[in-house]
PDB file of C-alpha atoms in Angstrom:
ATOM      1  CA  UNK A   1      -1.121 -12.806 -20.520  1.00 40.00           C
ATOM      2  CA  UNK A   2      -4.097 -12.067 -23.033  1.00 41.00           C
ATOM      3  CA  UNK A   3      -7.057 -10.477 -20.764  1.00 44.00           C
ATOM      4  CA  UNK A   4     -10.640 -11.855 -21.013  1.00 43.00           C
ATOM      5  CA  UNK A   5     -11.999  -8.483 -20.992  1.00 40.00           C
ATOM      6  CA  UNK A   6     -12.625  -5.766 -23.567  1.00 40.00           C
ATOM      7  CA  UNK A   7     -13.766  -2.301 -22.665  1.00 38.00           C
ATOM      8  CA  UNK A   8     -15.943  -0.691 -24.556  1.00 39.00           C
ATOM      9  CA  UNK A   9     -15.410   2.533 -26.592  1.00 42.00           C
ATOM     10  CA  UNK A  10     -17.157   5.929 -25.916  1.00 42.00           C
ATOM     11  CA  UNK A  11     -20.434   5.843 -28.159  1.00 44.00           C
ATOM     12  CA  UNK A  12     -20.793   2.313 -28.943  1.00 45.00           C
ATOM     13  CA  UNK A  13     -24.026   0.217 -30.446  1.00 46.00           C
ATOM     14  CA  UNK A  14     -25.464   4.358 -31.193  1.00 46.00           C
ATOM     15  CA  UNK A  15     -26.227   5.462 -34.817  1.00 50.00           C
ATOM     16  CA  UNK A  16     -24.235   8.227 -36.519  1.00 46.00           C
ATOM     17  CA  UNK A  17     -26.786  10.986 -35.174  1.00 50.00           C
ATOM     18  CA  UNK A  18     -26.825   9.659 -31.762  1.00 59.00           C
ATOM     19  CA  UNK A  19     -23.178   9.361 -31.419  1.00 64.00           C
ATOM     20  CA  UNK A  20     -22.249  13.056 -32.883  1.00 75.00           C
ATOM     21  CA  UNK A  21     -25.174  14.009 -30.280  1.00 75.00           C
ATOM     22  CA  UNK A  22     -23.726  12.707 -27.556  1.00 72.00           C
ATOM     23  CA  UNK A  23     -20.248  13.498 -28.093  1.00 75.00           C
ATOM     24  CA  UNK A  24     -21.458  16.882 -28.667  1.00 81.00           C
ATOM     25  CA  UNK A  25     -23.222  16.899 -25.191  1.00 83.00           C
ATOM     26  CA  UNK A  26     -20.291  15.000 -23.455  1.00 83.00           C
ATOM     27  CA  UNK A  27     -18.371  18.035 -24.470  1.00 85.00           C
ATOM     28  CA  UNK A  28     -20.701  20.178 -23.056  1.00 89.00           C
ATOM     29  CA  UNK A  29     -20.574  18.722 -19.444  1.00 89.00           C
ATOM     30  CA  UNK A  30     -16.946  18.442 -19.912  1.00 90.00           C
ATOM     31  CA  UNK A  31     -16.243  22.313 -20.372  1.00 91.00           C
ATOM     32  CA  UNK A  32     -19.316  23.088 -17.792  1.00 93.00           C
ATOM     33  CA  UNK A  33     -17.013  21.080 -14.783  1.00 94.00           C
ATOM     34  CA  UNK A  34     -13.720  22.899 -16.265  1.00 93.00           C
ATOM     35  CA  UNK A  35     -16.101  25.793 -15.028  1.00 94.00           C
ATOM     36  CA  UNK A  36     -17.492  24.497 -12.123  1.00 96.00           C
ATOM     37  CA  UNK A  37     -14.281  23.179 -10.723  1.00 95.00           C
ATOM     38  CA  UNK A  38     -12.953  26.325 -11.136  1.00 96.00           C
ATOM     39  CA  UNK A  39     -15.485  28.646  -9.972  1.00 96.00           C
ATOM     40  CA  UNK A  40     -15.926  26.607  -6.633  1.00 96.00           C
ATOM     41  CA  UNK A  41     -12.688  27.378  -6.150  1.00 97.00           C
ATOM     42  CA  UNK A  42     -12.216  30.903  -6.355  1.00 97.00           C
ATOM     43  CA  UNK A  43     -15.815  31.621  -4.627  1.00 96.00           C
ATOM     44  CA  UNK A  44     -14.771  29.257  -1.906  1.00 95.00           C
ATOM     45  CA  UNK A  45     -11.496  30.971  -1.591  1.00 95.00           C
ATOM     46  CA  UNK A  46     -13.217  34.604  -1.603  1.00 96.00           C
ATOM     47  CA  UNK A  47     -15.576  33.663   1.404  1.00 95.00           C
ATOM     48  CA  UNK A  48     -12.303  31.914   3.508  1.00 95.00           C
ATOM     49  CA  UNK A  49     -10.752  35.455   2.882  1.00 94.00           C
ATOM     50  CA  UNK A  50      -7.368  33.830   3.391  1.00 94.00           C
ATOM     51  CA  UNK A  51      -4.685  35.463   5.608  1.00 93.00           C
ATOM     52  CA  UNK A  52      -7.679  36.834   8.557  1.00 94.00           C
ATOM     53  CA  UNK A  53      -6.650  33.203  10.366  1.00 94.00           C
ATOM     54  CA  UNK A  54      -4.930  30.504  10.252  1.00 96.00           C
ATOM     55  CA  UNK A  55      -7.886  28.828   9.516  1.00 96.00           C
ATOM     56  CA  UNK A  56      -8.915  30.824   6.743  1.00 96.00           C
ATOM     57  CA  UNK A  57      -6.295  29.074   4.408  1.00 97.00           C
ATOM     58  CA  UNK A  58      -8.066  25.556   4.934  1.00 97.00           C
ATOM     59  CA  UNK A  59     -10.825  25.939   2.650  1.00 96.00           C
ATOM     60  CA  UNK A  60      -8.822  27.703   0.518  1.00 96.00           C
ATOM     61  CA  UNK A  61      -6.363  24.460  -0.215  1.00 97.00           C
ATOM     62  CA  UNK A  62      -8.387  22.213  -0.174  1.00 97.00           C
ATOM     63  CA  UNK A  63     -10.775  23.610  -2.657  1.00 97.00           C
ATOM     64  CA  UNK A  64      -7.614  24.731  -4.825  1.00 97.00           C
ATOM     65  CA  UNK A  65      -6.359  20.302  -4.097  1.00 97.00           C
ATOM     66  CA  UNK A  66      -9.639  18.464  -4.962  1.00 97.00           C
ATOM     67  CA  UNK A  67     -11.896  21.158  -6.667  1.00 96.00           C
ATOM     68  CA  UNK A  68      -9.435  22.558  -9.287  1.00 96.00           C
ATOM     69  CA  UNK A  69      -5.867  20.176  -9.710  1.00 96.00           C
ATOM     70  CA  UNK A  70      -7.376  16.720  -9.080  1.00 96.00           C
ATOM     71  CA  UNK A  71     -10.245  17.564 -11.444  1.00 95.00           C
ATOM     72  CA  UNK A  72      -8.322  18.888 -14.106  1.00 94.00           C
ATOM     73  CA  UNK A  73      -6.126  16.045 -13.249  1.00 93.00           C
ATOM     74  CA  UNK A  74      -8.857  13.759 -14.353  1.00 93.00           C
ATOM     75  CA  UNK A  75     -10.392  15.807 -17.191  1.00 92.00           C
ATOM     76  CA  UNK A  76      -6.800  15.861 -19.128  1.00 89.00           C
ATOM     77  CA  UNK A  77      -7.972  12.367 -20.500  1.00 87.00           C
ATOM     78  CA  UNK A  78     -11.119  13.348 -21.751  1.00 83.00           C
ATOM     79  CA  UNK A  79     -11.013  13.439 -25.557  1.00 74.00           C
ATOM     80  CA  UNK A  80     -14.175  16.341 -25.676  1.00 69.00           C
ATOM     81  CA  UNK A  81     -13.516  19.395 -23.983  1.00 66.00           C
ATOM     82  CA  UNK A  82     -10.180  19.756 -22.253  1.00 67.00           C
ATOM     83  CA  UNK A  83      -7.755  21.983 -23.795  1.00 70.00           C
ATOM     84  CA  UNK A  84      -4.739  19.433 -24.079  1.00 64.00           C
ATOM     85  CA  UNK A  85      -6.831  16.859 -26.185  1.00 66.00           C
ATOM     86  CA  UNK A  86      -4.020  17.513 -28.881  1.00 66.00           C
ATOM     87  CA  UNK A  87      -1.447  16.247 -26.621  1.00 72.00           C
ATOM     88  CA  UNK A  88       0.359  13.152 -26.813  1.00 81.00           C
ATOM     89  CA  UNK A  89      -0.123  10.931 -24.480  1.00 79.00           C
ATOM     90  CA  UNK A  90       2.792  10.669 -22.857  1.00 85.00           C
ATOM     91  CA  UNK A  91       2.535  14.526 -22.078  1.00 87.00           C
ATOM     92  CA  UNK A  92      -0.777  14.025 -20.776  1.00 88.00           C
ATOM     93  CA  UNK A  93       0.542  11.847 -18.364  1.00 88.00           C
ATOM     94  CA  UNK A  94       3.239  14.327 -16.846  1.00 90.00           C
ATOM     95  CA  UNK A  95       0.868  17.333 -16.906  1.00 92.00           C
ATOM     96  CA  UNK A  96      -1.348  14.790 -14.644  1.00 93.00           C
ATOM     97  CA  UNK A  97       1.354  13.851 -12.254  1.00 92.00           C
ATOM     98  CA  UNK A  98       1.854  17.555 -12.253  1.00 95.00           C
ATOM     99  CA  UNK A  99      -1.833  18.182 -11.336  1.00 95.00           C
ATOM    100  CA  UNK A 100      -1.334  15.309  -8.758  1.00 94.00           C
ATOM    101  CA  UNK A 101       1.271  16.444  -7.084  1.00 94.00           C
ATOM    102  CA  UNK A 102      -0.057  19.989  -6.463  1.00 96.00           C
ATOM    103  CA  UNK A 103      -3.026  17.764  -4.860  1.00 97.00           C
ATOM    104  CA  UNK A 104      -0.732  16.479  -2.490  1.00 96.00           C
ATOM    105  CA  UNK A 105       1.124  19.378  -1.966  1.00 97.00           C
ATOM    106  CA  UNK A 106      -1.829  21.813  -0.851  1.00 97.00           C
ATOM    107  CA  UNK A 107      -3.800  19.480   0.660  1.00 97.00           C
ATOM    108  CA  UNK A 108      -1.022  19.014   3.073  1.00 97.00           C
ATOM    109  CA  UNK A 109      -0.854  22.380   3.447  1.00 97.00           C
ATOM    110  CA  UNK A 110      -4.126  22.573   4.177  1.00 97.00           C
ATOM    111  CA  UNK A 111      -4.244  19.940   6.385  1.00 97.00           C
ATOM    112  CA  UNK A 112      -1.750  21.737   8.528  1.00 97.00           C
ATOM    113  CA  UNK A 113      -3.399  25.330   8.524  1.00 97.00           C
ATOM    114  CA  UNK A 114      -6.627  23.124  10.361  1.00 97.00           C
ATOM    115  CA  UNK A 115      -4.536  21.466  12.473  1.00 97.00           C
ATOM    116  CA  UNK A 116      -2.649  24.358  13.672  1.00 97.00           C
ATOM    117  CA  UNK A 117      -5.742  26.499  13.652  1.00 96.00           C
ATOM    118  CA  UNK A 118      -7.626  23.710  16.130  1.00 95.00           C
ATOM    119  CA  UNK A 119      -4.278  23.722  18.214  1.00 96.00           C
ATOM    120  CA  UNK A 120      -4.383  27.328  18.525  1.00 95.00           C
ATOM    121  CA  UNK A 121      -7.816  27.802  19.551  1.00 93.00           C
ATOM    122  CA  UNK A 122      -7.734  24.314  21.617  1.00 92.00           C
ATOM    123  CA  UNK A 123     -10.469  22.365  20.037  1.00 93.00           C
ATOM    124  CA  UNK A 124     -10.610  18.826  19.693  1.00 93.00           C
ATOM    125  CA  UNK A 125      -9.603  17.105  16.651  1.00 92.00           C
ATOM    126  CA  UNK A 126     -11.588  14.548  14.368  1.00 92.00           C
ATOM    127  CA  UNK A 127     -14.612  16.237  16.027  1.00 91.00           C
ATOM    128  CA  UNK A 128     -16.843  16.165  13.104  1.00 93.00           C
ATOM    129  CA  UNK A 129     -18.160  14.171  10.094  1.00 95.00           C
ATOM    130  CA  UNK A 130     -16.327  16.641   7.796  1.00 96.00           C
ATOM    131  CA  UNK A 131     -12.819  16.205   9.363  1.00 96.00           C
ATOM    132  CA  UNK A 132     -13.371  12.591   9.518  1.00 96.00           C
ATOM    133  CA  UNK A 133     -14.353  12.217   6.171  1.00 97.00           C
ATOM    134  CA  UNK A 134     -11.421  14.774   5.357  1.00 96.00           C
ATOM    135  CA  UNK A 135      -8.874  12.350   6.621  1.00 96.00           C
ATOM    136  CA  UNK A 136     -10.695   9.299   4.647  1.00 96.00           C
ATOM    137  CA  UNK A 137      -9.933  11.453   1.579  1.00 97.00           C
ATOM    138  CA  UNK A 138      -6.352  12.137   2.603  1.00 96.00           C
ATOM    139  CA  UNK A 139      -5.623   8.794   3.032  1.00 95.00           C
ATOM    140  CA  UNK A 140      -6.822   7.505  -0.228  1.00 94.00           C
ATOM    141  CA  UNK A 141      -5.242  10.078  -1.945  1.00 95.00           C
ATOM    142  CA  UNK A 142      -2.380   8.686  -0.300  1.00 94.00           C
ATOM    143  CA  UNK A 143      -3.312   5.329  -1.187  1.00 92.00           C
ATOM    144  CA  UNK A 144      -3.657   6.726  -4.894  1.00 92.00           C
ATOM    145  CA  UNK A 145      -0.358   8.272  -5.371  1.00 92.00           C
ATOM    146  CA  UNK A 146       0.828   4.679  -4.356  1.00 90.00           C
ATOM    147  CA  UNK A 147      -1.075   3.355  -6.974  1.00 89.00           C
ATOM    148  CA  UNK A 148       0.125   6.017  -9.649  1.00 90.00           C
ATOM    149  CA  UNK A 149       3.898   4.801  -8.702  1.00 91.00           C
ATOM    150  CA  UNK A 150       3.290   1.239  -9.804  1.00 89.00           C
ATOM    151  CA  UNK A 151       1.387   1.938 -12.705  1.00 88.00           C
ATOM    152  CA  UNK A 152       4.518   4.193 -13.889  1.00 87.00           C
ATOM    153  CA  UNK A 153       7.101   2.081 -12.254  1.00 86.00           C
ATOM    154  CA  UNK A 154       5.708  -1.562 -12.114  1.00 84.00           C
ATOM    155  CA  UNK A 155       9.492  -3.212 -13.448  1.00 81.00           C
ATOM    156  CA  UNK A 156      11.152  -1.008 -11.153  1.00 80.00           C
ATOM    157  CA  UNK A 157       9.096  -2.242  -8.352  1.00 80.00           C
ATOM    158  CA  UNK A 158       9.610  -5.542  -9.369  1.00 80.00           C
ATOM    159  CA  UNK A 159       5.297  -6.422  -9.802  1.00 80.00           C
ATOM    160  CA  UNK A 160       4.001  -9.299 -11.228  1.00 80.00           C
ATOM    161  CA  UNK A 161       0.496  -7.535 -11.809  1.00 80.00           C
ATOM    162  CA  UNK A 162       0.070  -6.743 -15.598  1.00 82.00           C
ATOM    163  CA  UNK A 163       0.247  -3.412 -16.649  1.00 80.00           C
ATOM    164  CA  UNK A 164      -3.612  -3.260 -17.941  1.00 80.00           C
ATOM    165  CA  UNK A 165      -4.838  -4.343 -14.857  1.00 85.00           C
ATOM    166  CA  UNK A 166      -2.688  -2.031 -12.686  1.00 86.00           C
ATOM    167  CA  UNK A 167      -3.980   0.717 -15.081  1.00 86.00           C
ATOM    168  CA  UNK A 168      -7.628  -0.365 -14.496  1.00 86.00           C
ATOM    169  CA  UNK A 169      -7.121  -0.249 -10.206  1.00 87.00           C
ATOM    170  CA  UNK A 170      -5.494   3.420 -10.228  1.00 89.00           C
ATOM    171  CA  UNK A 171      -8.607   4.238 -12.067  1.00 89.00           C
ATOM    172  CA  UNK A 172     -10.644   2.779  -9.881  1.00 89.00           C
ATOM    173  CA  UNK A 173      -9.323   4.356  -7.170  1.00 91.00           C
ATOM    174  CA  UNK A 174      -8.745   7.879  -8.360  1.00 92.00           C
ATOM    175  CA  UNK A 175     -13.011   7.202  -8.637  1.00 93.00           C
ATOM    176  CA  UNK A 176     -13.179   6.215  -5.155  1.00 93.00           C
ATOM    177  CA  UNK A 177     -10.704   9.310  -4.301  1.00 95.00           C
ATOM    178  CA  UNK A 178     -12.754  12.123  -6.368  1.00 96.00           C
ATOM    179  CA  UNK A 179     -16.066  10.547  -4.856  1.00 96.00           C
ATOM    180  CA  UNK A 180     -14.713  10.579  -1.563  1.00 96.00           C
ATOM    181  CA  UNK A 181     -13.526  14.265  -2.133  1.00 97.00           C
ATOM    182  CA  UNK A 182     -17.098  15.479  -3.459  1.00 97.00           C
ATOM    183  CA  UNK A 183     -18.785  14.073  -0.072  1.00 97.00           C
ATOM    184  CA  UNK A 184     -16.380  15.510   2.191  1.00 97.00           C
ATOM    185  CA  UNK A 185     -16.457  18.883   0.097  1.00 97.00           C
ATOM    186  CA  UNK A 186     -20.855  18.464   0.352  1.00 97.00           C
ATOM    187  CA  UNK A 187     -19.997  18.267   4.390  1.00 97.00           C
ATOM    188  CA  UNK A 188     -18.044  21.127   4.547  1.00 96.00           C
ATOM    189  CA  UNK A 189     -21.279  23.240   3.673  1.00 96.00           C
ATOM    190  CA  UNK A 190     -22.984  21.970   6.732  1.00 96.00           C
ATOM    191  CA  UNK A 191     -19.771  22.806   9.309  1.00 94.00           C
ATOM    192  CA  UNK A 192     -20.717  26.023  11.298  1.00 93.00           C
ATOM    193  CA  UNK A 193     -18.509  28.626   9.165  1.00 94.00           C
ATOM    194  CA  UNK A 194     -20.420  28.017   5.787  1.00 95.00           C
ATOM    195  CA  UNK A 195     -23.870  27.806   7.525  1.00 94.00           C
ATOM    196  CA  UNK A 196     -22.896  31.511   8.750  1.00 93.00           C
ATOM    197  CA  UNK A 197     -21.349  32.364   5.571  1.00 93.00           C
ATOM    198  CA  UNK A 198     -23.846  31.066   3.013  1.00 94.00           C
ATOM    199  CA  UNK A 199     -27.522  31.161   3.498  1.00 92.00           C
ATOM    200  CA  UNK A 200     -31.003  30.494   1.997  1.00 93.00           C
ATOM    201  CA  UNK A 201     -30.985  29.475  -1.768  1.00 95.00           C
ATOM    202  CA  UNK A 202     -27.263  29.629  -2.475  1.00 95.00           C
ATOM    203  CA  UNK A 203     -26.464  27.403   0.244  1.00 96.00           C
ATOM    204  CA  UNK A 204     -28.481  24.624  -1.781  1.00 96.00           C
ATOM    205  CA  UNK A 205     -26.856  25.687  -4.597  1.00 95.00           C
ATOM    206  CA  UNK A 206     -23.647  24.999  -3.284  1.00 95.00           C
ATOM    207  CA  UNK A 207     -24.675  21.828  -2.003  1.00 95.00           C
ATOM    208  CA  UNK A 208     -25.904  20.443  -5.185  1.00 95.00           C
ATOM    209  CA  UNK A 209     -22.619  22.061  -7.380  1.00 95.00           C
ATOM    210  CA  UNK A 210     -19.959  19.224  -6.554  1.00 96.00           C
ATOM    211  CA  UNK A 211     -22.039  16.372  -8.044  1.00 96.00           C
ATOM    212  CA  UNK A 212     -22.068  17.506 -11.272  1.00 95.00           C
ATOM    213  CA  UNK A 213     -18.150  17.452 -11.780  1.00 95.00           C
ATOM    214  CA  UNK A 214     -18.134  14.193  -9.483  1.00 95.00           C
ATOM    215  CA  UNK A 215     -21.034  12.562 -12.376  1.00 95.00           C
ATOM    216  CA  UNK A 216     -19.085  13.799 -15.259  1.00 93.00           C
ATOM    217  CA  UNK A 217     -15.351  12.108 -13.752  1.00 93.00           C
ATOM    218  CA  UNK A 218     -17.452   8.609 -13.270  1.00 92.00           C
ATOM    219  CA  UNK A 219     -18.642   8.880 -16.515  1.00 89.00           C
ATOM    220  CA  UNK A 220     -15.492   9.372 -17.822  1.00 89.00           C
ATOM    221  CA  UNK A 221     -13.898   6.911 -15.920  1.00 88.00           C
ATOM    222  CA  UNK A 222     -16.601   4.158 -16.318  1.00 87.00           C
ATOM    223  CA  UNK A 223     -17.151   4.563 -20.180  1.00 82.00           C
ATOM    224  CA  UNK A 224     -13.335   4.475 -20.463  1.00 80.00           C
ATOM    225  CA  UNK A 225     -12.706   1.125 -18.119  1.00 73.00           C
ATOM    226  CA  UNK A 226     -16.645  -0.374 -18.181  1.00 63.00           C
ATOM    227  CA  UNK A 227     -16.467  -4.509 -18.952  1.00 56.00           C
ATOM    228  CA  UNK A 228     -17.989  -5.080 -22.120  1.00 48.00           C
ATOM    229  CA  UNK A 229     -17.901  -8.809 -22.955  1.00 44.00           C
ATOM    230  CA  UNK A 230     -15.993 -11.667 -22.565  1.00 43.00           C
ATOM    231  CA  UNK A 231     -13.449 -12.534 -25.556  1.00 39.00           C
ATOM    232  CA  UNK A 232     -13.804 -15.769 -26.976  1.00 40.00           C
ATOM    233  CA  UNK A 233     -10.479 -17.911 -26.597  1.00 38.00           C
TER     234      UNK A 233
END
């Protein structure tokens, strides 16, 4: 079935100048949240100090899950700035199941080190807006993966859904899944071991960091899946 929708191309309706301007820029922002994905994560595994608690490999995880694998999950599509533009696609789209599946993997594990950690030291669990919002995340990442199976396996599953459209909701939701991820990360600075970790001007700093990946990911997702105009029949 023909769709009624067109998407629109990266760059569109801007001159020649414009449009080498803003790819230019778009690559820019591109390699900047390569760099800020990845320095999060090692600066928010150096201040968990992992192996002094059980606890201490939480942060550590997670920030390695969301911060690093499901944003270079995300940023293997981009055409400016990742280093496996020159890949096919089909390779593309193993090194992202890849990148997915180490998001499931150490969030999991991450997920456990908290809950053992709580268990240990008998506090109550989903006792916070960060751990609340934490499981939110899980479970759309969850909810994700699902989604990734259909789009790769939609005969096999026996779905009726066309394969555009089932392309255009795991988008969607790996959005709502990255967005979720940058609030619940933005909450973890205000839980009581950051506060005493990180003060004064770098704890703003730190605050502010995840929405610059999370603004270049919805650009990226939006400018690749945004409704242009209806097609005439």
């Amino acid at each position: 079935m023909r769709s009624d929708v067109e998407y629109s191309p990266v760059g569109e309706g801007l001159g020649m100048r414009d449009f080498w301007l803003y790819v230019w820029l778009r690559r820019v922002a591109v390699i900047a949240t390569h760099v800020t994905g990845l320095g999060l994560t090692l600066v928010l595994s150096l201040l968990s100090r992992p192996g002094t608690s059980l606890f201490s490999w939480h942060p550590m995880c997670m920030s390695v899950a969301y911060c690093l694998c499901m944003t270079e999950g995300i940023l293997l599509f981009s055409a400016e700035g990742s280093p496996f533009c020159f890949k096919s696609w089909k390779s593309k789209v193993r090194l992202h199941w890849f990148c997915q599946a180490l998001v499931l993997i150490t969030a999991a594990t991450g997920l456990w080190f908290i809950v053992a950690s709580r268990n240990v030291s008998e506090l109550p669990h989903l006792a916070s807006w960060h751990s609340l919002l934490g499981m939110c995340t899980l479970s759309a990442t969850v909810l994700q993966t699902a989604c990734g199976i259909a789009v790769i396996f939609p005969k096999l599953l026996r779905l009726s859904c066309p394969s555009s459209r089932l392309k255009l909701y795991h988008a969607t939701c790996g959005l709502v899944v990255y967005l979720f991820s940058t609030v619940t990360v933005m909450s973890a600075m205000f839980t009581d071991w950051f506060q005493a970790t990180v003060k004064g001007v770098a704890w703003w700093a730190f605050l502010i960091l995840p929405l610059f990946p999370a603004l270049v990911v919805m650009s990226q997702i939006t400018n690749a899946y945004l409704p242009r105009k209806k097609l005439t029949s």
